[in-house]
mmCIF file of C-alpha atoms in Angstrom:
data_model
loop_
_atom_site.group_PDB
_atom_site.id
_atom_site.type_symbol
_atom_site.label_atom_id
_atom_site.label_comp_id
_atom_site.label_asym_id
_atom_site.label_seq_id
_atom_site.Cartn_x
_atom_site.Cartn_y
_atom_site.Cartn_z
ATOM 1 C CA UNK A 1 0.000 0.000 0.000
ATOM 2 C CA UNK A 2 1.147 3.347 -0.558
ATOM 3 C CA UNK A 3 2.190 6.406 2.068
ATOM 4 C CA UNK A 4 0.274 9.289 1.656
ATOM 5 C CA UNK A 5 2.063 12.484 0.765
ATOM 6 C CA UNK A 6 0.306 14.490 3.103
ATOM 7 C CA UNK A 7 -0.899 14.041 6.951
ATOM 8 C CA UNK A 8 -3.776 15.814 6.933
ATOM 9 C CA UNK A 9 -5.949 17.535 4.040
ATOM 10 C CA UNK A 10 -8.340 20.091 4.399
ATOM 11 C CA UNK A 11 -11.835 20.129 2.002
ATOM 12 C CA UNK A 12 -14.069 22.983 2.484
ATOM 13 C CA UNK A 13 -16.868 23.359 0.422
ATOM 14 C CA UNK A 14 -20.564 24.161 0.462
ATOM 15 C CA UNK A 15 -21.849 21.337 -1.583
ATOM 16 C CA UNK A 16 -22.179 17.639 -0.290
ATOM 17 C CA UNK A 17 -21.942 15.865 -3.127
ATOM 18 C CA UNK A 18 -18.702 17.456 -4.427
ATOM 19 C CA UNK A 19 -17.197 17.020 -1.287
ATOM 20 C CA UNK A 20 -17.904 13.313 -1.126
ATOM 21 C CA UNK A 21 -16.490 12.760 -4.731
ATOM 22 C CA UNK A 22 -13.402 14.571 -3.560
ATOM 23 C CA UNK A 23 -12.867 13.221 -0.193
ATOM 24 C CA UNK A 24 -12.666 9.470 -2.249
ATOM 25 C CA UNK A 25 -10.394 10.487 -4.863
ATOM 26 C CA UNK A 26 -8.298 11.948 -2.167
ATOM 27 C CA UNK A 27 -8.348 8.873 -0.291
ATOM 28 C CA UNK A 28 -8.337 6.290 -3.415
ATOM 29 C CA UNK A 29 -5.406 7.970 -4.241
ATOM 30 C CA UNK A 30 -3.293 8.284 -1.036
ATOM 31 C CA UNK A 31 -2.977 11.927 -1.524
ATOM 32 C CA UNK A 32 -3.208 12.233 2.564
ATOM 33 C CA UNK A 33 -3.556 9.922 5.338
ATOM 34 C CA UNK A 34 -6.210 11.652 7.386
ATOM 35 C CA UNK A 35 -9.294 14.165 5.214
ATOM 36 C CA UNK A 36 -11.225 16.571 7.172
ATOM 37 C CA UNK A 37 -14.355 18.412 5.409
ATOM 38 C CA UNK A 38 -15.718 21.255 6.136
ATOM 39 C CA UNK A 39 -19.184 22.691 4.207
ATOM 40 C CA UNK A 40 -18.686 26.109 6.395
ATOM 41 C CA UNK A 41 -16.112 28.030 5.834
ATOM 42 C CA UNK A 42 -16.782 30.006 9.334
ATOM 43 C CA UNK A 43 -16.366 26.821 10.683
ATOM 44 C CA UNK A 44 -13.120 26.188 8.962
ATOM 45 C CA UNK A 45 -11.486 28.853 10.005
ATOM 46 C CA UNK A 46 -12.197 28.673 13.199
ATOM 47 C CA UNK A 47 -10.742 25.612 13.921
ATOM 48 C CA UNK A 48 -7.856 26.980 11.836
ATOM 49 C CA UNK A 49 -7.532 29.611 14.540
ATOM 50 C CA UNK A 50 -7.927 27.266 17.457
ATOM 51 C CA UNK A 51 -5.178 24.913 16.299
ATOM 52 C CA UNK A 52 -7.493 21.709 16.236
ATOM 53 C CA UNK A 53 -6.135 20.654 13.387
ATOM 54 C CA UNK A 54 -2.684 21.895 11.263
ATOM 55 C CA UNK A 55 -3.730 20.629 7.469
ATOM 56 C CA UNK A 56 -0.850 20.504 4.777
ATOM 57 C CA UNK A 57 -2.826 20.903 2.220
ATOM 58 C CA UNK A 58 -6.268 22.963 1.674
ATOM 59 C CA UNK A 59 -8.908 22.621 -0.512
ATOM 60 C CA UNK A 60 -10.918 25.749 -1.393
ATOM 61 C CA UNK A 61 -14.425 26.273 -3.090
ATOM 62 C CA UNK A 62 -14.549 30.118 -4.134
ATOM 63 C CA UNK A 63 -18.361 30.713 -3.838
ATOM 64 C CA UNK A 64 -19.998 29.296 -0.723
ATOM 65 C CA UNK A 65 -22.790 30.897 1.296
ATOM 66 C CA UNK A 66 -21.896 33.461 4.426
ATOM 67 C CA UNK A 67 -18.065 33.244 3.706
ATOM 68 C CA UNK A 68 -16.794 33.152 0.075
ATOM 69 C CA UNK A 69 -13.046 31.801 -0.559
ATOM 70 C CA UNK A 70 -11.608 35.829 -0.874
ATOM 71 C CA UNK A 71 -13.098 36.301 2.937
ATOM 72 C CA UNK A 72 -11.670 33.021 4.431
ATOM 73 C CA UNK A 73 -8.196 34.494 2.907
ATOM 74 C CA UNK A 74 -8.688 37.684 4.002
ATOM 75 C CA UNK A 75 -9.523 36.341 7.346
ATOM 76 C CA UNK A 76 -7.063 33.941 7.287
ATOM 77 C CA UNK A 77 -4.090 36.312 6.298
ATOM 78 C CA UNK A 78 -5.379 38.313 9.213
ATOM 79 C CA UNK A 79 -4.976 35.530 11.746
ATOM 80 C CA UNK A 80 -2.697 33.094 10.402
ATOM 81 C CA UNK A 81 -1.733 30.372 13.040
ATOM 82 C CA UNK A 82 2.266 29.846 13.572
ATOM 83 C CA UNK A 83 4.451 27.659 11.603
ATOM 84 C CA UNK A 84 4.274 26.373 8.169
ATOM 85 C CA UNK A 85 1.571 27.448 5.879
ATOM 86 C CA UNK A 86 -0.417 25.013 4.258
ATOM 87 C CA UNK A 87 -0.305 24.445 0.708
ATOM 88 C CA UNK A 88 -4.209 26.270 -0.229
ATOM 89 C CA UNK A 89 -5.228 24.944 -3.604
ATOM 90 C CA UNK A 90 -8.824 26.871 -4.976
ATOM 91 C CA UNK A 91 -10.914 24.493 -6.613
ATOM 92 C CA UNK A 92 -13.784 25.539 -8.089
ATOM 93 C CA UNK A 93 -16.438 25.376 -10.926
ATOM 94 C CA UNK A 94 -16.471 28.970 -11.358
ATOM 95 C CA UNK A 95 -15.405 30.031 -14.834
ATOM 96 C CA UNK A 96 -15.571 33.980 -14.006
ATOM 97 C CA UNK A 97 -11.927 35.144 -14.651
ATOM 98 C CA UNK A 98 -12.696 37.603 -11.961
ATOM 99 C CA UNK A 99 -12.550 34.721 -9.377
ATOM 100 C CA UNK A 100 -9.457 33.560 -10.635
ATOM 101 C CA UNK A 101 -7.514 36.776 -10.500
ATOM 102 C CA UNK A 102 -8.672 37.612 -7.666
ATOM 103 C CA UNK A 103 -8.435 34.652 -6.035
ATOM 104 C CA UNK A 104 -4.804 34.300 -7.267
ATOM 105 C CA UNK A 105 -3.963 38.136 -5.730
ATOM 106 C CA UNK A 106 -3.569 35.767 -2.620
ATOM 107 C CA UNK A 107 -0.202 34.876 -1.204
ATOM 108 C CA UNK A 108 -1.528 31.852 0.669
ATOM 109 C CA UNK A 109 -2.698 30.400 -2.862
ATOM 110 C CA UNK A 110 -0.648 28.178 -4.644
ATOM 111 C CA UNK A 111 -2.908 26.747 -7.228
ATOM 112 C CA UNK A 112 -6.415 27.677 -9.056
ATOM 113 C CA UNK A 113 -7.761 24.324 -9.891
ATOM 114 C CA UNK A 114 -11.116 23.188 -11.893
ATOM 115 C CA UNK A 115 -13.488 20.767 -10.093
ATOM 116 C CA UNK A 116 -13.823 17.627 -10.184
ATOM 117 C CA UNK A 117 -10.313 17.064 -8.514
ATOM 118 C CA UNK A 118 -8.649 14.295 -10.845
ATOM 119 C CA UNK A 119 -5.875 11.463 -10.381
ATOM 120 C CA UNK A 120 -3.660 14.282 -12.658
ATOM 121 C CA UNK A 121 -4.142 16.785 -10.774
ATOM 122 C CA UNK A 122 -3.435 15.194 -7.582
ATOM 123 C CA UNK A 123 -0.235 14.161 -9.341
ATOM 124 C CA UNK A 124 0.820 17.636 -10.713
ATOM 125 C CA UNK A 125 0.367 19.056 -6.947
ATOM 126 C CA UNK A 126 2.909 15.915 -5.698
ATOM 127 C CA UNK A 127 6.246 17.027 -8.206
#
């Protein structure tokens, strides 16, 4: 069996079908040994602040209801927790160019991806 890349991966995103999809590629593909999903991402980030959990790797949806991907980052950069930053990866369905320059005006965002998250694209994040 294979080791994971990652310890932990973060998924937040609004819809419960997407997440589901993505949680099992993540896991099919032993992109990271423990997933944690999140459909709020108020909720997110406040266990973000309160150090439950230190993810390597976050997944982002860019529109969600009450807190959109550009407030998490703003309210993230505002209150990042100590140590290493995880790796935050949008991924989205949104084709608005907007959303992805914006989005990518972020210094916590190393990748805009397209949903559905893929075996490829899991391996382009690994190299």
């Amino acid at each position: 069996m294979p080791q994971p890349k990652y310890e932990l991966c973060l998924l937040i995103d609004d819809n419960y079908i997407d997440n589901m999809i993505n949680r099992k590629i993540i896991e099919n593909e032993f992109f990271a040994k423990k997933v944690i999903v999140k459909e709020s991402a108020e909720e997110a980030l406040e266990d973000l602040k309160k150090g439950q959990y230190k993810p390597d790797v976050i997944f982002l949806d860019v529109r969600m209801p009450q807190m959109n991907a550009f407030e998490f980052l703003k309210e993230y950069e505002k209150s990042k927790p100590e140590g290493n930053s995880p790796m935050i990866y949008i991924l989205t369905s949104s084709l608005d160019p907007f959303d992805h320059r914006k989005v990518m005006e972020s210094p916590f965002v190393t990748q805009f991806l397209y949903k559905p998250l893929t075996h490829q694209k899991l391996e382009e994040i690994n190299l």
